[in-house]
């Protein structure tokens, strides 16, 4: 007999995961190794330790250990804002008139407004433990930058954030939150780095891009004694830290006998999706259970659904290791019309491999449909979702409506990665009927592919 | 033996309160009745029902029933965002080096960003039940307007919000959240009401005030068929609904053997403070326990600490019933320099009476000290607090530091009413060292007192 499922499931502190789960350990085909861009050879721990903290570099290269103990100080910090609730979307189910059961894991109950804090605190911890002075990073919308600022403030580390210039100007409040947590925020491209000056010279007046901000942050880390670079998505170490999302979700599901049929997550670089699905994917890989996984990306930045699975640069300045991933080319920048985040040109190498093997599906959705779902969700479930998260909401609603047609009582689980409180410019556009859709043509995508490296 | 207290205490759904608590029932001296401004006689249920929904008018006048059942639909809505966690501020205690134990009840985990949703959903419910088309209200910073927009969206009621003009212009994002929930937002004073036109004529270019927006909202309600006015603070019915805060807190405290010595809340109109302390005050009034209650208000709007306890108008247009309360006069507007909310000229009549009887203390604090506490709290406890809430943080920290001096192991409980995500203009001012303090002179206060009604 099915138990009565509470509206929100909060695990107790004792039930919180004490280890992260590394899905790579259960993958039969491992993600392709990162390559040194100078030699095209697999990057070594030593080389990677120039960019990342040593412990994080180890995690990045670790394809073998399935479980990695979460250091106690990180577990303590997690208690500040975790457990994140697993919510039964009773109100949404009723409003849709669907026989499907809908659940979402809500990661927005913290000041970064998203799941990003799960990895930033881990990365700051290892930096502190290594005796570093500080870390550098890039941020677009600002969720990652905020999360890192919070983590650095906690460990008393210096935090240098390169913020994509258009976001820096359009999102002064995000910038101010970072400053409140003591971070140093620079609009990118800037005059403070060589790569920034080069880009400014080549493209005067550019409003910046994530790839460009990454290059500046990496240069800043490697040229400043006692600094390392940290990144909020794409990397395998980030997926490892974010597995806390999936582990909590799985514990809650097991506790209440919830068996998801479909698991849906939005995908930019893959941090949330990878974190949410990892432990479930582990079960699938080990043959213990089966799930339908769906990655949802914007039609205007369709790396999985229209990209190529090849080695590519992770950044515009081409200073980072090469990664084999689904990519649109490191020069690809989504149309300025695109308001919904998830604008990175590539995808986590772990997720890329899983997708390539057919273990996960991908769908692309247009932004007006995404904001329509977002507004519906806000009004019915109360929480104003981040545009990024709303990609997953869109597909969850679509799947629930399919169940309404077929009468199937599927259990749908999706990741609600965060809140949209700092995205009201985009919502305003939608409220004023000024939002439109843009799907890049094959010719436009071909331009991005033209600059792929020869590996 | 003391139990191990989790970092966050979440009650289960079964433990959630099913009744609100009405502290007036336990008060030996009842708050003075509202008066009809035309006759100076106590307002009748019939008169009050012209402004408020009938059921809410009954609650407003009910000094006798200690417990009022929460309708099931409201209990269900509460499950969307409640229980609110009672958090043990372990990190703050450690950072302060205090022997005190600090707890806070955090009401910010919902899209309104504050406790305001507790009453807005109740008021919208009764409006819907009465078959109304919609409700009108005023909002300053926007938390109440957002909360009401969310509640009206849930019950499919029309929602007309008069937003103080300076906030409307300075907080476009708050406005946009309300619009996303389907509310109609008008900057106040406006040309849409008689009182608005009158005020605009008298003070062309005024940036508005809460008292003026109230007058417009009331006029809009009484001149539109099928509309009633609702208010987010000051009223006794609001304190009743907000008692959910205190009831949850008390249940959690009792469950874990936590015995607060000091209970602290910020006070503008009194909604949060009244809600938090009500059940504890009930115990004190019944002689079952004793607590030190501290209301914290801004030094720039010091209704309790420097106001008079007399009958006054609740609004600038003088259309509302008269209320006996601590007041600075209905014409009092805090210095434009004041950034921290809590700007209402009066105080809940319930809290005013309790304060007058010496059952509760009050302190006023200056805003730079408030933002200093806010920033400290954000960095140590993770959550970026609302400026309003930070008044309580300031005094909680002060009390904890006193304990450090004396060695007393007091248990300090405060209300963290909400988050500051829409208050980054104020934070920026503080971050840039551009914030200053302003304490009104006795002469300035005398001007406000000069316009008190003769009752």
PDB file of N, CA and C in Angstrom, chain A residues 55-115:
ATOM      1  N   UNK A  55      43.496  18.512  -4.694  1.00  0.00           N
ATOM      2  CA  UNK A  55      42.463  17.531  -4.354  1.00  0.00           C
ATOM      3  C   UNK A  55      41.347  17.519  -5.406  1.00  0.00           C
ATOM      4  N   UNK A  56      41.028  18.715  -5.916  1.00  0.00           N
ATOM      5  CA  UNK A  56      39.982  18.795  -6.936  1.00  0.00           C
ATOM      6  C   UNK A  56      40.480  18.226  -8.265  1.00  0.00           C
ATOM      7  N   UNK A  57      41.748  18.440  -8.557  1.00  0.00           N
ATOM      8  CA  UNK A  57      42.330  17.849  -9.763  1.00  0.00           C
ATOM      9  C   UNK A  57      42.252  16.326  -9.679  1.00  0.00           C
ATOM     10  N   UNK A  58      42.522  15.791  -8.489  1.00  0.00           N
ATOM     11  CA  UNK A  58      42.407  14.335  -8.287  1.00  0.00           C
ATOM     12  C   UNK A  58      40.985  13.869  -8.549  1.00  0.00           C
ATOM     13  N   UNK A  59      40.029  14.613  -7.997  1.00  0.00           N
ATOM     14  CA  UNK A  59      38.624  14.229  -8.210  1.00  0.00           C
ATOM     15  C   UNK A  59      38.262  14.300  -9.691  1.00  0.00           C
ATOM     16  N   UNK A  60      38.853  15.273 -10.369  1.00  0.00           N
ATOM     17  CA  UNK A  60      38.553  15.444 -11.791  1.00  0.00           C
ATOM     18  C   UNK A  60      39.017  14.234 -12.593  1.00  0.00           C
ATOM     19  N   UNK A  61      40.106  13.660 -12.170  1.00  0.00           N
ATOM     20  CA  UNK A  61      40.692  12.547 -12.926  1.00  0.00           C
ATOM     21  C   UNK A  61      40.246  11.178 -12.416  1.00  0.00           C
ATOM     22  N   UNK A  62      39.490  11.160 -11.341  1.00  0.00           N
ATOM     23  CA  UNK A  62      39.127   9.894 -10.694  1.00  0.00           C
ATOM     24  C   UNK A  62      37.933   9.226 -11.372  1.00  0.00           C
ATOM     25  N   UNK A  63      38.204   8.176 -12.155  1.00  0.00           N
ATOM     26  CA  UNK A  63      37.117   7.426 -12.799  1.00  0.00           C
ATOM     27  C   UNK A  63      36.792   6.143 -12.050  1.00  0.00           C
ATOM     28  N   UNK A  64      37.420   5.941 -10.899  1.00  0.00           N
ATOM     29  CA  UNK A  64      37.353   4.619 -10.271  1.00  0.00           C
ATOM     30  C   UNK A  64      36.564   4.549  -8.968  1.00  0.00           C
ATOM     31  N   UNK A  65      36.735   5.549  -8.110  1.00  0.00           N
ATOM     32  CA  UNK A  65      36.092   5.480  -6.794  1.00  0.00           C
ATOM     33  C   UNK A  65      34.632   5.920  -6.878  1.00  0.00           C
ATOM     34  N   UNK A  66      33.737   5.010  -6.534  1.00  0.00           N
ATOM     35  CA  UNK A  66      32.306   5.314  -6.640  1.00  0.00           C
ATOM     36  C   UNK A  66      31.855   6.268  -5.534  1.00  0.00           C
ATOM     37  N   UNK A  67      32.469   6.158  -4.372  1.00  0.00           N
ATOM     38  CA  UNK A  67      32.047   7.012  -3.250  1.00  0.00           C
ATOM     39  C   UNK A  67      33.221   7.782  -2.677  1.00  0.00           C
ATOM     40  N   UNK A  68      33.022   9.048  -2.444  1.00  0.00           N
ATOM     41  CA  UNK A  68      34.067   9.890  -1.875  1.00  0.00           C
ATOM     42  C   UNK A  68      33.478  10.590  -0.654  1.00  0.00           C
ATOM     43  N   UNK A  69      34.134  10.420   0.480  1.00  0.00           N
ATOM     44  CA  UNK A  69      33.616  10.967   1.730  1.00  0.00           C
ATOM     45  C   UNK A  69      33.551  12.503   1.683  1.00  0.00           C
ATOM     46  N   UNK A  70      32.432  13.023   2.106  1.00  0.00           N
ATOM     47  CA  UNK A  70      32.286  14.482   2.181  1.00  0.00           C
ATOM     48  C   UNK A  70      32.948  14.953   3.474  1.00  0.00           C
ATOM     49  N   UNK A  71      33.981  15.803   3.386  1.00  0.00           N
ATOM     50  CA  UNK A  71      34.646  16.259   4.610  1.00  0.00           C
ATOM     51  C   UNK A  71      33.635  16.873   5.591  1.00  0.00           C
ATOM     52  N   UNK A  72      33.902  16.687   6.870  1.00  0.00           N
ATOM     53  CA  UNK A  72      32.936  17.079   7.898  1.00  0.00           C
ATOM     54  C   UNK A  72      32.586  18.562   7.827  1.00  0.00           C
ATOM     55  N   UNK A  73      33.575  19.418   7.524  1.00  0.00           N
ATOM     56  CA  UNK A  73      33.280  20.854   7.462  1.00  0.00           C
ATOM     57  C   UNK A  73      32.293  21.179   6.335  1.00  0.00           C
ATOM     58  N   UNK A  74      32.381  20.402   5.263  1.00  0.00           N
ATOM     59  CA  UNK A  74      31.415  20.612   4.171  1.00  0.00           C
ATOM     60  C   UNK A  74      30.048  20.080   4.592  1.00  0.00           C
ATOM     61  N   UNK A  75      30.048  18.929   5.248  1.00  0.00           N
ATOM     62  CA  UNK A  75      28.767  18.409   5.760  1.00  0.00           C
ATOM     63  C   UNK A  75      28.099  19.428   6.677  1.00  0.00           C
ATOM     64  N   UNK A  76      28.900  20.075   7.509  1.00  0.00           N
ATOM     65  CA  UNK A  76      28.336  21.092   8.415  1.00  0.00           C
ATOM     66  C   UNK A  76      27.752  22.268   7.652  1.00  0.00           C
ATOM     67  N   UNK A  77      28.489  22.722   6.647  1.00  0.00           N
ATOM     68  CA  UNK A  77      27.985  23.840   5.847  1.00  0.00           C
ATOM     69  C   UNK A  77      26.691  23.437   5.137  1.00  0.00           C
ATOM     70  N   UNK A  78      26.665  22.224   4.612  1.00  0.00           N
ATOM     71  CA  UNK A  78      25.445  21.739   3.946  1.00  0.00           C
ATOM     72  C   UNK A  78      24.228  21.865   4.873  1.00  0.00           C
ATOM     73  N   UNK A  79      24.455  21.692   6.167  1.00  0.00           N
ATOM     74  CA  UNK A  79      23.331  21.748   7.112  1.00  0.00           C
ATOM     75  C   UNK A  79      22.706  23.125   7.188  1.00  0.00           C
ATOM     76  N   UNK A  80      23.469  24.157   6.765  1.00  0.00           N
ATOM     77  CA  UNK A  80      22.920  25.512   6.765  1.00  0.00           C
ATOM     78  C   UNK A  80      21.722  25.625   5.838  1.00  0.00           C
ATOM     79  N   UNK A  81      21.758  24.926   4.723  1.00  0.00           N
ATOM     80  CA  UNK A  81      20.688  25.123   3.733  1.00  0.00           C
ATOM     81  C   UNK A  81      20.130  23.814   3.197  1.00  0.00           C
ATOM     82  N   UNK A  82      20.677  22.718   3.623  1.00  0.00           N
ATOM     83  CA  UNK A  82      20.163  21.419   3.226  1.00  0.00           C
ATOM     84  C   UNK A  82      19.559  20.752   4.448  1.00  0.00           C
ATOM     85  N   UNK A  83      18.745  19.723   4.336  1.00  0.00           N
ATOM     86  CA  UNK A  83      18.320  19.083   3.106  1.00  0.00           C
ATOM     87  C   UNK A  83      17.445  20.017   2.269  1.00  0.00           C
ATOM     88  N   UNK A  84      17.537  19.839   0.952  1.00  0.00           N
ATOM     89  CA  UNK A  84      16.599  20.515   0.067  1.00  0.00           C
ATOM     90  C   UNK A  84      15.340  19.650   0.020  1.00  0.00           C
ATOM     91  N   UNK A  85      14.178  20.281   0.002  1.00  0.00           N
ATOM     92  CA  UNK A  85      12.962  19.464   0.026  1.00  0.00           C
ATOM     93  C   UNK A  85      12.698  18.755  -1.297  1.00  0.00           C
ATOM     94  N   UNK A  86      12.177  17.547  -1.218  1.00  0.00           N
ATOM     95  CA  UNK A  86      11.594  16.883  -2.391  1.00  0.00           C
ATOM     96  C   UNK A  86      10.095  17.153  -2.291  1.00  0.00           C
ATOM     97  N   UNK A  87       9.578  17.862  -3.283  1.00  0.00           N
ATOM     98  CA  UNK A  87       8.198  18.350  -3.193  1.00  0.00           C
ATOM     99  C   UNK A  87       7.282  17.540  -4.103  1.00  0.00           C
ATOM    100  N   UNK A  88       6.167  17.108  -3.573  1.00  0.00           N
ATOM    101  CA  UNK A  88       5.137  16.492  -4.405  1.00  0.00           C
ATOM    102  C   UNK A  88       4.280  17.620  -4.964  1.00  0.00           C
ATOM    103  N   UNK A  89       4.222  17.736  -6.290  1.00  0.00           N
ATOM    104  CA  UNK A  89       3.520  18.863  -6.915  1.00  0.00           C
ATOM    105  C   UNK A  89       2.021  18.568  -7.007  1.00  0.00           C
ATOM    106  N   UNK A  90       1.412  18.365  -5.842  1.00  0.00           N
ATOM    107  CA  UNK A  90      -0.024  18.062  -5.798  1.00  0.00           C
ATOM    108  C   UNK A  90      -0.854  19.119  -6.528  1.00  0.00           C
ATOM    109  N   UNK A  91      -0.486  20.384  -6.307  1.00  0.00           N
ATOM    110  CA  UNK A  91      -1.282  21.475  -6.886  1.00  0.00           C
ATOM    111  C   UNK A  91      -1.167  21.479  -8.413  1.00  0.00           C
ATOM    112  N   UNK A  92       0.042  21.252  -8.891  1.00  0.00           N
ATOM    113  CA  UNK A  92       0.269  21.220 -10.339  1.00  0.00           C
ATOM    114  C   UNK A  92      -0.449  20.029 -10.966  1.00  0.00           C
ATOM    115  N   UNK A  93      -0.341  18.877 -10.342  1.00  0.00           N
ATOM    116  CA  UNK A  93      -1.042  17.685 -10.854  1.00  0.00           C
ATOM    117  C   UNK A  93      -2.533  17.974 -11.019  1.00  0.00           C
ATOM    118  N   UNK A  94      -3.109  18.590  -9.982  1.00  0.00           N
ATOM    119  CA  UNK A  94      -4.539  18.877  -9.987  1.00  0.00           C
ATOM    120  C   UNK A  94      -4.881  19.868 -11.098  1.00  0.00           C
ATOM    121  N   UNK A  95      -4.055  20.901 -11.210  1.00  0.00           N
ATOM    122  CA  UNK A  95      -4.328  21.930 -12.219  1.00  0.00           C
ATOM    123  C   UNK A  95      -4.222  21.356 -13.636  1.00  0.00           C
ATOM    124  N   UNK A  96      -3.311  20.419 -13.822  1.00  0.00           N
ATOM    125  CA  UNK A  96      -3.146  19.826 -15.156  1.00  0.00           C
ATOM    126  C   UNK A  96      -4.173  18.719 -15.403  1.00  0.00           C
ATOM    127  N   UNK A  97      -4.785  18.224 -14.351  1.00  0.00           N
ATOM    128  CA  UNK A  97      -5.731  17.119 -14.489  1.00  0.00           C
ATOM    129  C   UNK A  97      -5.052  15.855 -14.992  1.00  0.00           C
ATOM    130  N   UNK A  98      -3.847  15.637 -14.539  1.00  0.00           N
ATOM    131  CA  UNK A  98      -3.072  14.487 -15.036  1.00  0.00           C
ATOM    132  C   UNK A  98      -3.083  13.342 -14.027  1.00  0.00           C
ATOM    133  N   UNK A  99      -3.083  12.108 -14.514  1.00  0.00           N
ATOM    134  CA  UNK A  99      -2.931  10.984 -13.591  1.00  0.00           C
ATOM    135  C   UNK A  99      -1.473  10.779 -13.159  1.00  0.00           C
ATOM    136  N   UNK A 100      -0.568  11.519 -13.792  1.00  0.00           N
ATOM    137  CA  UNK A 100       0.848  11.387 -13.437  1.00  0.00           C
ATOM    138  C   UNK A 100       1.088  11.940 -12.035  1.00  0.00           C
ATOM    139  N   UNK A 101       2.116  11.397 -11.391  1.00  0.00           N
ATOM    140  CA  UNK A 101       2.566  11.947 -10.111  1.00  0.00           C
ATOM    141  C   UNK A 101       3.821  12.756 -10.390  1.00  0.00           C
ATOM    142  N   UNK A 102       3.825  13.997  -9.933  1.00  0.00           N
ATOM    143  CA  UNK A 102       4.956  14.873 -10.242  1.00  0.00           C
ATOM    144  C   UNK A 102       5.698  15.251  -8.956  1.00  0.00           C
ATOM    145  N   UNK A 103       6.998  15.118  -8.991  1.00  0.00           N
ATOM    146  CA  UNK A 103       7.852  15.513  -7.865  1.00  0.00           C
ATOM    147  C   UNK A 103       8.935  16.449  -8.374  1.00  0.00           C
ATOM    148  N   UNK A 104       9.342  17.368  -7.500  1.00  0.00           N
ATOM    149  CA  UNK A 104      10.536  18.133  -7.868  1.00  0.00           C
ATOM    150  C   UNK A 104      11.438  18.323  -6.669  1.00  0.00           C
ATOM    151  N   UNK A 105      12.726  18.285  -6.959  1.00  0.00           N
ATOM    152  CA  UNK A 105      13.727  18.524  -5.927  1.00  0.00           C
ATOM    153  C   UNK A 105      14.073  20.001  -6.013  1.00  0.00           C
ATOM    154  N   UNK A 106      13.795  20.732  -4.939  1.00  0.00           N
ATOM    155  CA  UNK A 106      13.938  22.191  -4.974  1.00  0.00           C
ATOM    156  C   UNK A 106      15.240  22.630  -4.318  1.00  0.00           C
ATOM    157  N   UNK A 107      16.111  23.206  -5.134  1.00  0.00           N
ATOM    158  CA  UNK A 107      17.447  23.603  -4.661  1.00  0.00           C
ATOM    159  C   UNK A 107      17.575  25.113  -4.444  1.00  0.00           C
ATOM    160  N   UNK A 108      16.443  25.829  -4.447  1.00  0.00           N
ATOM    161  CA  UNK A 108      16.532  27.294  -4.421  1.00  0.00           C
ATOM    162  C   UNK A 108      16.481  27.950  -3.052  1.00  0.00           C
ATOM    163  N   UNK A 109      16.363  27.153  -1.978  1.00  0.00           N
ATOM    164  CA  UNK A 109      16.224  27.756  -0.644  1.00  0.00           C
ATOM    165  C   UNK A 109      17.543  28.191  -0.019  1.00  0.00           C
ATOM    166  N   UNK A 110      18.310  28.941  -0.763  1.00  0.00           N
ATOM    167  CA  UNK A 110      19.523  29.518  -0.184  1.00  0.00           C
ATOM    168  C   UNK A 110      19.826  30.788  -0.968  1.00  0.00           C
ATOM    169  N   UNK A 111      20.684  31.640  -0.419  1.00  0.00           N
ATOM    170  CA  UNK A 111      20.861  32.969  -0.996  1.00  0.00           C
ATOM    171  C   UNK A 111      21.494  32.951  -2.387  1.00  0.00           C
ATOM    172  N   UNK A 112      22.230  31.903  -2.743  1.00  0.00           N
ATOM    173  CA  UNK A 112      22.738  31.857  -4.126  1.00  0.00           C
ATOM    174  C   UNK A 112      21.575  31.630  -5.080  1.00  0.00           C
ATOM    175  N   UNK A 113      20.449  31.163  -4.543  1.00  0.00           N
ATOM    176  CA  UNK A 113      19.244  30.962  -5.344  1.00  0.00           C
ATOM    177  C   UNK A 113      19.275  29.710  -6.194  1.00  0.00           C
ATOM    178  N   UNK A 114      20.250  28.857  -5.973  1.00  0.00           N
ATOM    179  CA  UNK A 114      20.362  27.666  -6.812  1.00  0.00           C
ATOM    180  C   UNK A 114      21.189  26.587  -6.141  1.00  0.00           C
ATOM    181  N   UNK A 115      21.365  25.491  -6.890  1.00  0.00           N
ATOM    182  CA  UNK A 115      22.148  24.350  -6.428  1.00  0.00           C
ATOM    183  C   UNK A 115      23.649  24.628  -6.425  1.00  0.00           C
TER     184      UNK A 115
END
